Amino acid sequence: MTIQQMTYFEAVGRYQNITRAADELHIAQPTLSLAMQTLEQETGLNLLRHVGRGIVLTADGQALYAEVARMLKEVARFDSHVAELARRHQDLRLALPMQVGTVLMPLLLGQFRKAHPEIRLDIIEASGTASLDLVEHEEADVAVVHDGLPRLALTARHLPPWPFCLCVRRDHPLAARTQVSFDEAAAQPLVLLDDSYTITRRLHDIAAKAGRTLDVLHYTPHLSTIWNLVTRGIACGIITGSAVLPESALTAIPIDGLVQHPAVFTKTGRQMTQDQRTLIAFLKEAFPAAPTA
């Protein structure tokens, strides 16, 4: 007997009325009658006896009904246990590169934590490539990365693009501009993230195609170093717009035509928990609202 057959028979046996059982099961009466006939044929038992316009269970029907009712209780208990396992909250591991984390970290530890105190969020700061590696090796559940290269092992859910920006002091001659060209940005003395970051590799590719050489004074793995050197007027930076906070002494000027394409990455083929779905929904809603200047 299938679970569906047991469910149908239990309702018929409990009501001893095809019409009422069919109503509860939300199926047509002829469909339920045919299901009972099929069940009798498959079991080789006479389970129901017609009395007038009603039906009653035969002795075999009563014996089978008792077994079916017990079995369905066990199925319900099993389903409840599986549902409870799915609801259990474990540490949700999120990998973020620094540029993304600059704006998302306050949102995650502020708004998200307040809205979902039941979700234990473990944030891992790593470069974009390392963040993707963590998800692929199942050492992180989710990553948010700019310009992550496609991987068969990962599924990407794309977010709105963010601009490459020239990061300057607020008293810099270009600070009042709403946009600069790549040539204008490339003409500045620069401090950049090191080449483990996608944005730096892309900048050198763009410069090479344009026949330019970037005047890079220093490469660093730390945003704080970029902010420090730019604040002191020693160099300008080229970073994602999200990496400059509005309240800082710096401003981020979008570079014409240059954008990064962020995405939320998860492991392909792995079932997502409800906590992961909640986090991804939050990221999709929060990301477009993140400040870019």
C-alpha atoms as a printed R data frame, in Angstrom:
    type eleno elety resid chain resno       x      y       z
1   ATOM     1    CA   MET     A     1   0.000  0.000   0.000
2   ATOM     2    CA   THR     A     2   1.166  3.496  -0.780
3   ATOM     3    CA   ILE     A     3   0.916  6.379   1.682
4   ATOM     4    CA   GLN     A     4  -1.818  7.845  -0.483
5   ATOM     5    CA   GLN     A     5  -3.826  4.596  -0.402
6   ATOM     6    CA   MET     A     6  -3.448  4.414   3.374
7   ATOM     7    CA   THR     A     7  -4.578  8.038   3.717
8   ATOM     8    CA   TYR     A     8  -7.631  7.411   1.556
9   ATOM     9    CA   PHE     A     9  -8.563  4.210   3.401
10  ATOM    10    CA   GLU     A    10  -8.088  5.804   6.827
11  ATOM    11    CA   ALA     A    11 -10.512  8.620   5.940
12  ATOM    12    CA   VAL     A    12 -13.098  6.172   4.553
13  ATOM    13    CA   GLY     A    13 -12.775  3.914   7.588
14  ATOM    14    CA   ARG     A    14 -13.019  6.814  10.024
15  ATOM    15    CA   TYR     A    15 -16.151  8.291   8.425
16  ATOM    16    CA   GLN     A    16 -17.490  5.040   6.938
17  ATOM    17    CA   ASN     A    17 -18.878  7.366   4.327
18  ATOM    18    CA   ILE     A    18 -17.383  7.903   0.874
19  ATOM    19    CA   THR     A    19 -18.863 11.385   0.392
20  ATOM    20    CA   ARG     A    20 -17.599 12.827   3.674
21  ATOM    21    CA   ALA     A    21 -14.170 11.209   3.233
22  ATOM    22    CA   ALA     A    22 -13.894 12.595  -0.320
23  ATOM    23    CA   ASP     A    23 -14.778 16.083   0.960
24  ATOM    24    CA   GLU     A    24 -12.028 15.929   3.585
25  ATOM    25    CA   LEU     A    25  -9.511 14.663   1.054
26  ATOM    26    CA   HIS     A    26 -10.553 17.256  -1.548
27  ATOM    27    CA   ILE     A    27 -11.025 14.658  -4.254
28  ATOM    28    CA   ALA     A    28 -14.033 13.589  -6.305
29  ATOM    29    CA   GLN     A    29 -16.291 10.864  -4.847
30  ATOM    30    CA   PRO     A    30 -15.938  8.577  -7.917
31  ATOM    31    CA   THR     A    31 -12.134  8.874  -7.644
32  ATOM    32    CA   LEU     A    32 -12.213  7.732  -4.012
33  ATOM    33    CA   SER     A    33 -14.648  4.885  -4.776
34  ATOM    34    CA   LEU     A    34 -12.356  3.654  -7.552
35  ATOM    35    CA   ALA     A    35  -9.346  3.904  -5.207
36  ATOM    36    CA   MET     A    36 -11.124  1.656  -2.671
37  ATOM    37    CA   GLN     A    37 -11.967 -0.890  -5.360
38  ATOM    38    CA   THR     A    38  -8.323 -0.888  -6.513
39  ATOM    39    CA   LEU     A    39  -7.157 -1.365  -2.928
40  ATOM    40    CA   GLU     A    40  -9.410 -4.375  -2.451
41  ATOM    41    CA   GLN     A    41  -8.112 -5.895  -5.689
42  ATOM    42    CA   GLU     A    42  -4.481 -5.336  -4.708
43  ATOM    43    CA   THR     A    43  -4.880 -6.713  -1.183
44  ATOM    44    CA   GLY     A    44  -7.270 -9.525  -2.123
45  ATOM    45    CA   LEU     A    45  -9.490 -8.501   0.809
46  ATOM    46    CA   ASN     A    46 -13.087 -7.394   1.074
47  ATOM    47    CA   LEU     A    47 -12.634 -4.280   3.145
48  ATOM    48    CA   LEU     A    48 -15.999 -2.524   2.846
49  ATOM    49    CA   ARG     A    49 -19.556 -3.744   2.988
50  ATOM    50    CA   HIS     A    50 -22.498 -1.714   1.718
51  ATOM    51    CA   VAL     A    51 -25.419 -1.391   4.112
52  ATOM    52    CA   GLY     A    52 -28.254  0.503   2.555
53  ATOM    53    CA   ARG     A    53 -26.770  3.744   1.273
54  ATOM    54    CA   GLY     A    54 -23.864  3.584   3.692
55  ATOM    55    CA   ILE     A    55 -20.793  1.440   4.132
56  ATOM    56    CA   VAL     A    56 -19.198 -0.358   7.070
57  ATOM    57    CA   LEU     A    57 -15.828 -1.969   7.528
58  ATOM    58    CA   THR     A    58 -15.668 -5.727   7.339
59  ATOM    59    CA   ALA     A    59 -13.684 -7.662   9.930
60  ATOM    60    CA   ASP     A    60 -10.695 -7.598   7.583
61  ATOM    61    CA   GLY     A    61 -11.343 -3.907   6.982
62  ATOM    62    CA   GLN     A    62 -11.312 -3.186  10.721
63  ATOM    63    CA   ALA     A    63  -8.060 -5.095  11.179
64  ATOM    64    CA   LEU     A    64  -6.432 -3.267   8.276
65  ATOM    65    CA   TYR     A    65  -7.816  0.071   9.479
66  ATOM    66    CA   ALA     A    66  -6.106 -0.367  12.867
67  ATOM    67    CA   GLU     A    67  -2.763 -1.112  11.159
68  ATOM    68    CA   VAL     A    68  -3.155  1.774   8.706
69  ATOM    69    CA   ALA     A    69  -4.048  4.255  11.471
70  ATOM    70    CA   ARG     A    70  -0.974  3.181  13.443
71  ATOM    71    CA   MET     A    71   1.244  3.417  10.373
72  ATOM    72    CA   LEU     A    72   0.003  6.909   9.470
73  ATOM    73    CA   LYS     A    73   0.748  8.115  12.992
74  ATOM    74    CA   GLU     A    74   4.312  6.890  12.522
75  ATOM    75    CA   VAL     A    75   4.526  8.661   9.148
76  ATOM    76    CA   ALA     A    76   3.259 11.889  10.741
77  ATOM    77    CA   ARG     A    77   5.821 11.530  13.530
78  ATOM    78    CA   PHE     A    78   8.573 10.967  10.961
79  ATOM    79    CA   ASP     A    79   7.473 13.990   8.891
80  ATOM    80    CA   SER     A    80   7.419 16.112  12.036
81  ATOM    81    CA   HIS     A    81  10.939 14.988  12.928
82  ATOM    82    CA   VAL     A    82  12.238 15.814   9.439
83  ATOM    83    CA   ALA     A    83  10.570 19.243   9.612
84  ATOM    84    CA   GLU     A    84  12.177 19.862  12.997
85  ATOM    85    CA   LEU     A    85  15.598 18.984  11.603
86  ATOM    86    CA   ALA     A    86  15.030 21.485   8.776
87  ATOM    87    CA   ARG     A    87  14.060 24.180  11.279
88  ATOM    88    CA   ARG     A    88  17.110 23.755  13.465
89  ATOM    89    CA   HIS     A    89  19.374 26.784  13.359
90  ATOM    90    CA   GLN     A    90  23.061 26.198  12.837
91  ATOM    91    CA   ASP     A    91  25.821 28.729  12.293
92  ATOM    92    CA   LEU     A    92  25.253 30.299   8.866
93  ATOM    93    CA   ARG     A    93  28.649 30.940   7.301
94  ATOM    94    CA   LEU     A    94  28.877 33.957   4.984
95  ATOM    95    CA   ALA     A    95  32.081 34.812   3.089
96  ATOM    96    CA   LEU     A    96  32.630 38.470   2.135
97  ATOM    97    CA   PRO     A    97  35.498 40.329   0.451
98  ATOM    98    CA   MET     A    98  36.469 43.583   2.172
99  ATOM    99    CA   GLN     A    99  34.909 45.914  -0.406
100 ATOM   100    CA   VAL     A   100  31.538 44.202  -0.121
101 ATOM   101    CA   GLY     A   101  31.855 43.827   3.613
102 ATOM   102    CA   THR     A   102  32.448 47.549   4.142
103 ATOM   103    CA   VAL     A   103  28.813 48.308   3.456
104 ATOM   104    CA   LEU     A   104  27.168 44.938   4.114
105 ATOM   105    CA   MET     A   105  28.793 44.213   7.469
106 ATOM   106    CA   PRO     A   106  26.916 47.001   9.309
107 ATOM   107    CA   LEU     A   107  23.657 45.916   7.672
108 ATOM   108    CA   LEU     A   108  24.195 42.271   8.592
109 ATOM   109    CA   LEU     A   109  25.277 42.886  12.173
110 ATOM   110    CA   GLY     A   110  22.661 45.604  12.576
111 ATOM   111    CA   GLN     A   111  19.421 45.212  10.615
112 ATOM   112    CA   PHE     A   112  19.679 41.486   9.838
113 ATOM   113    CA   ARG     A   113  20.716 40.466  13.354
114 ATOM   114    CA   LYS     A   114  17.908 42.553  14.857
115 ATOM   115    CA   ALA     A   115  15.287 41.141  12.469
116 ATOM   116    CA   HIS     A   116  16.502 37.529  12.799
117 ATOM   117    CA   PRO     A   117  18.086 37.022  16.246
118 ATOM   118    CA   GLU     A   118  17.473 33.274  15.907
119 ATOM   119    CA   ILE     A   119  20.003 33.009  13.043
120 ATOM   120    CA   ARG     A   120  23.623 32.710  14.144
121 ATOM   121    CA   LEU     A   121  25.664 34.431  11.434
122 ATOM   122    CA   ASP     A   122  29.379 33.690  11.109
123 ATOM   123    CA   ILE     A   123  30.995 36.213   8.729
124 ATOM   124    CA   ILE     A   124  34.286 35.202   7.114
125 ATOM   125    CA   GLU     A   125  36.356 38.009   5.549
126 ATOM   126    CA   ALA     A   126  38.289 36.792   2.518
127 ATOM   127    CA   SER     A   127  39.176 37.862  -1.026
128 ATOM   128    CA   GLY     A   128  36.658 37.205  -3.779
129 ATOM   129    CA   THR     A   129  38.430 34.104  -5.083
130 ATOM   130    CA   ALA     A   130  38.943 32.763  -1.570
131 ATOM   131    CA   SER     A   131  35.281 33.391  -0.729
132 ATOM   132    CA   LEU     A   132  34.198 31.324  -3.730
133 ATOM   133    CA   ASP     A   133  36.656 28.587  -2.769
134 ATOM   134    CA   LEU     A   134  35.133 28.468   0.723
135 ATOM   135    CA   VAL     A   135  31.649 27.912  -0.692
136 ATOM   136    CA   GLU     A   136  32.854 25.344  -3.230
137 ATOM   137    CA   HIS     A   137  34.623 23.376  -0.485
138 ATOM   138    CA   GLU     A   138  31.548 23.764   1.768
139 ATOM   139    CA   GLU     A   139  33.496 25.725   4.353
140 ATOM   140    CA   ALA     A   140  31.027 28.596   3.857
141 ATOM   141    CA   ASP     A   141  27.333 28.452   2.955
142 ATOM   142    CA   VAL     A   142  27.011 31.726   1.039
143 ATOM   143    CA   ALA     A   143  29.388 34.261  -0.516
144 ATOM   144    CA   VAL     A   144  28.773 37.720  -1.958
145 ATOM   145    CA   VAL     A   145  31.444 38.481  -4.549
146 ATOM   146    CA   HIS     A   146  32.013 41.069  -7.288
147 ATOM   147    CA   ASP     A   147  32.781 39.672 -10.759
148 ATOM   148    CA   GLY     A   148  33.052 36.074  -9.593
149 ATOM   149    CA   LEU     A   149  33.995 33.841 -12.513
150 ATOM   150    CA   PRO     A   150  31.370 31.155 -13.294
151 ATOM   151    CA   ARG     A   151  32.000 27.769 -11.694
152 ATOM   152    CA   LEU     A   152  30.046 24.586 -12.334
153 ATOM   153    CA   ALA     A   153  30.107 23.861  -8.612
154 ATOM   154    CA   LEU     A   154  28.482 27.195  -7.720
155 ATOM   155    CA   THR     A   155  25.128 28.829  -8.396
156 ATOM   156    CA   ALA     A   156  25.080 32.622  -8.784
157 ATOM   157    CA   ARG     A   157  22.137 34.910  -8.010
158 ATOM   158    CA   HIS     A   158  22.976 38.279  -9.528
159 ATOM   159    CA   LEU     A   159  22.640 41.615  -7.765
160 ATOM   160    CA   PRO     A   160  22.571 45.136  -9.284
161 ATOM   161    CA   PRO     A   161  25.963 46.328 -10.623
162 ATOM   162    CA   TRP     A   162  28.138 48.724  -8.642
163 ATOM   163    CA   PRO     A   163  30.584 51.186 -10.258
164 ATOM   164    CA   PHE     A   164  34.356 51.255 -10.207
165 ATOM   165    CA   CYS     A   165  35.167 54.529  -8.469
166 ATOM   166    CA   LEU     A   166  38.114 56.864  -8.179
167 ATOM   167    CA   CYS     A   167  38.578 57.424  -4.457
168 ATOM   168    CA   VAL     A   168  39.848 60.932  -3.639
169 ATOM   169    CA   ARG     A   169  39.933 63.426  -0.784
170 ATOM   170    CA   ARG     A   170  36.995 65.789  -0.669
171 ATOM   171    CA   ASP     A   171  39.301 68.720  -1.515
172 ATOM   172    CA   HIS     A   172  40.735 66.991  -4.601
173 ATOM   173    CA   PRO     A   173  40.207 68.911  -7.898
174 ATOM   174    CA   LEU     A   174  38.041 66.044  -9.226
175 ATOM   175    CA   ALA     A   175  35.976 65.616  -6.047
176 ATOM   176    CA   ALA     A   176  33.022 67.672  -7.287
177 ATOM   177    CA   ARG     A   177  32.667 65.607 -10.463
178 ATOM   178    CA   THR     A   178  29.791 63.133 -10.803
179 ATOM   179    CA   GLN     A   179  31.863 60.978 -13.167
180 ATOM   180    CA   VAL     A   180  35.393 60.697 -14.521
181 ATOM   181    CA   SER     A   181  36.827 58.886 -17.538
182 ATOM   182    CA   PHE     A   182  39.180 55.943 -17.208
183 ATOM   183    CA   ASP     A   183  41.985 58.067 -18.678
184 ATOM   184    CA   GLU     A   184  41.444 60.690 -15.960
185 ATOM   185    CA   ALA     A   185  41.493 58.047 -13.242
186 ATOM   186    CA   ALA     A   186  44.548 56.292 -14.718
187 ATOM   187    CA   ALA     A   187  46.479 59.592 -14.807
188 ATOM   188    CA   GLN     A   188  46.423 59.838 -10.997
189 ATOM   189    CA   PRO     A   189  49.092 58.328  -8.714
190 ATOM   190    CA   LEU     A   190  47.310 55.261  -7.377
191 ATOM   191    CA   VAL     A   191  47.183 52.880  -4.453
192 ATOM   192    CA   LEU     A   192  45.365 49.659  -5.314
193 ATOM   193    CA   LEU     A   193  44.354 46.418  -3.698
194 ATOM   194    CA   ASP     A   194  46.811 43.646  -4.523
195 ATOM   195    CA   ASP     A   195  46.327 41.354  -7.503
196 ATOM   196    CA   SER     A   196  44.450 38.733  -5.493
197 ATOM   197    CA   TYR     A   197  41.474 41.062  -5.994
198 ATOM   198    CA   THR     A   198  39.449 40.893  -9.201
199 ATOM   199    CA   ILE     A   199  39.105 44.664  -9.471
200 ATOM   200    CA   THR     A   200  42.892 45.129  -9.719
201 ATOM   201    CA   ARG     A   201  43.309 42.405 -12.334
202 ATOM   202    CA   ARG     A   202  40.493 43.952 -14.378
203 ATOM   203    CA   LEU     A   203  42.044 47.422 -14.093
204 ATOM   204    CA   HIS     A   204  45.350 46.184 -15.503
205 ATOM   205    CA   ASP     A   205  43.528 44.371 -18.337
206 ATOM   206    CA   ILE     A   206  41.588 47.536 -19.193
207 ATOM   207    CA   ALA     A   207  44.758 49.634 -19.067
208 ATOM   208    CA   ALA     A   208  46.637 47.184 -21.301
209 ATOM   209    CA   LYS     A   209  43.862 47.245 -23.910
210 ATOM   210    CA   ALA     A   210  43.914 51.057 -23.812
211 ATOM   211    CA   GLY     A   211  47.713 51.098 -24.186
212 ATOM   212    CA   ARG     A   212  48.199 52.707 -20.775
213 ATOM   213    CA   THR     A   213  50.368 51.920 -17.784
214 ATOM   214    CA   LEU     A   214  48.897 52.649 -14.370
215 ATOM   215    CA   ASP     A   215  51.036 54.747 -12.019
216 ATOM   216    CA   VAL     A   216  50.688 52.500  -8.962
217 ATOM   217    CA   LEU     A   217  52.625 53.676  -5.922
218 ATOM   218    CA   HIS     A   218  51.616 50.750  -3.751
219 ATOM   219    CA   TYR     A   219  49.577 47.528  -3.706
220 ATOM   220    CA   THR     A   220  47.925 46.452  -0.464
221 ATOM   221    CA   PRO     A   221  45.542 43.764   0.784
222 ATOM   222    CA   HIS     A   222  43.999 46.287   3.179
223 ATOM   223    CA   LEU     A   223  41.345 48.905   2.457
224 ATOM   224    CA   SER     A   224  42.510 50.797   5.520
225 ATOM   225    CA   THR     A   225  45.871 51.404   3.797
226 ATOM   226    CA   ILE     A   226  44.103 52.824   0.752
227 ATOM   227    CA   TRP     A   227  41.942 55.083   2.913
228 ATOM   228    CA   ASN     A   228  45.016 56.251   4.861
229 ATOM   229    CA   LEU     A   229  47.113 57.111   1.792
230 ATOM   230    CA   VAL     A   230  44.204 58.819   0.035
231 ATOM   231    CA   THR     A   231  43.285 60.812   3.155
232 ATOM   232    CA   ARG     A   232  46.891 62.045   3.401
233 ATOM   233    CA   GLY     A   233  46.825 63.164  -0.240
234 ATOM   234    CA   ILE     A   234  49.618 60.789  -1.250
235 ATOM   235    CA   ALA     A   235  47.595 58.865  -3.852
236 ATOM   236    CA   CYS     A   236  44.124 58.150  -5.167
237 ATOM   237    CA   GLY     A   237  42.470 54.757  -5.097
238 ATOM   238    CA   ILE     A   238  40.345 52.829  -7.562
239 ATOM   239    CA   ILE     A   239  37.887 50.682  -5.674
240 ATOM   240    CA   THR     A   240  34.237 49.669  -5.726
241 ATOM   241    CA   GLY     A   241  31.916 52.504  -4.738
242 ATOM   242    CA   SER     A   242  30.691 50.572  -1.736
243 ATOM   243    CA   ALA     A   243  34.152 50.666  -0.169
244 ATOM   244    CA   VAL     A   244  33.934 54.367   0.701
245 ATOM   245    CA   LEU     A   245  31.706 55.295   3.617
246 ATOM   246    CA   PRO     A   246  29.587 58.470   3.246
247 ATOM   247    CA   GLU     A   247  30.763 59.853   6.599
248 ATOM   248    CA   SER     A   248  34.464 59.559   5.706
249 ATOM   249    CA   ALA     A   249  36.698 62.406   4.487
250 ATOM   250    CA   LEU     A   250  36.792 60.706   1.088
251 ATOM   251    CA   THR     A   251  34.532 60.638  -1.926
252 ATOM   252    CA   ALA     A   252  34.037 57.981  -4.595
253 ATOM   253    CA   ILE     A   253  33.588 59.210  -8.181
254 ATOM   254    CA   PRO     A   254  32.168 56.619 -10.636
255 ATOM   255    CA   ILE     A   255  34.438 55.845 -13.581
256 ATOM   256    CA   ASP     A   256  32.512 56.045 -16.836
257 ATOM   257    CA   GLY     A   257  31.616 52.615 -18.232
258 ATOM   258    CA   LEU     A   258  33.312 50.539 -15.539
259 ATOM   259    CA   VAL     A   259  31.123 48.455 -13.243
260 ATOM   260    CA   GLN     A   260  31.430 45.350 -11.133
261 ATOM   261    CA   HIS     A   261  28.763 42.673 -11.182
262 ATOM   262    CA   PRO     A   262  28.072 41.304  -7.693
263 ATOM   263    CA   ALA     A   263  26.304 38.024  -7.047
264 ATOM   264    CA   VAL     A   264  25.308 35.763  -4.192
265 ATOM   265    CA   PHE     A   265  26.958 32.350  -4.595
266 ATOM   266    CA   THR     A   266  25.860 29.025  -3.121
267 ATOM   267    CA   LYS     A   267  26.985 25.433  -3.709
268 ATOM   268    CA   THR     A   268  25.209 23.858  -6.671
269 ATOM   269    CA   GLY     A   269  23.145 20.791  -5.849
270 ATOM   270    CA   ARG     A   270  23.010 21.407  -2.096
271 ATOM   271    CA   GLN     A   271  19.643 21.939  -0.421
272 ATOM   272    CA   MET     A   272  19.355 25.414   1.054
273 ATOM   273    CA   THR     A   273  18.153 25.787   4.624
274 ATOM   274    CA   GLN     A   274  15.466 28.276   5.538
275 ATOM   275    CA   ASP     A   275  18.170 30.395   7.216
276 ATOM   276    CA   GLN     A   276  20.062 30.595   3.915
277 ATOM   277    CA   ARG     A   277  16.909 31.608   2.043
278 ATOM   278    CA   THR     A   278  16.238 34.296   4.649
279 ATOM   279    CA   LEU     A   279  19.776 35.660   4.332
280 ATOM   280    CA   ILE     A   280  19.695 35.682   0.517
281 ATOM   281    CA   ALA     A   281  16.324 37.482   0.511
282 ATOM   282    CA   PHE     A   282  17.804 40.095   2.862
283 ATOM   283    CA   LEU     A   283  20.885 40.556   0.654
284 ATOM   284    CA   LYS     A   284  18.765 41.033  -2.470
285 ATOM   285    CA   GLU     A   285  16.706 43.688  -0.713
286 ATOM   286    CA   ALA     A   286  19.563 45.443   1.094
287 ATOM   287    CA   PHE     A   287  22.142 45.520  -1.681
288 ATOM   288    CA   PRO     A   288  20.548 48.105  -4.003
289 ATOM   289    CA   ALA     A   289  20.004 50.401  -1.001
290 ATOM   290    CA   ALA     A   290  23.659 50.301   0.028
291 ATOM   291    CA   PRO     A   291  25.460 53.690  -0.230
292 ATOM   292    CA   THR     A   292  27.910 54.094  -3.094
293 ATOM   293    CA   ALA     A   293  29.484 57.419  -2.250
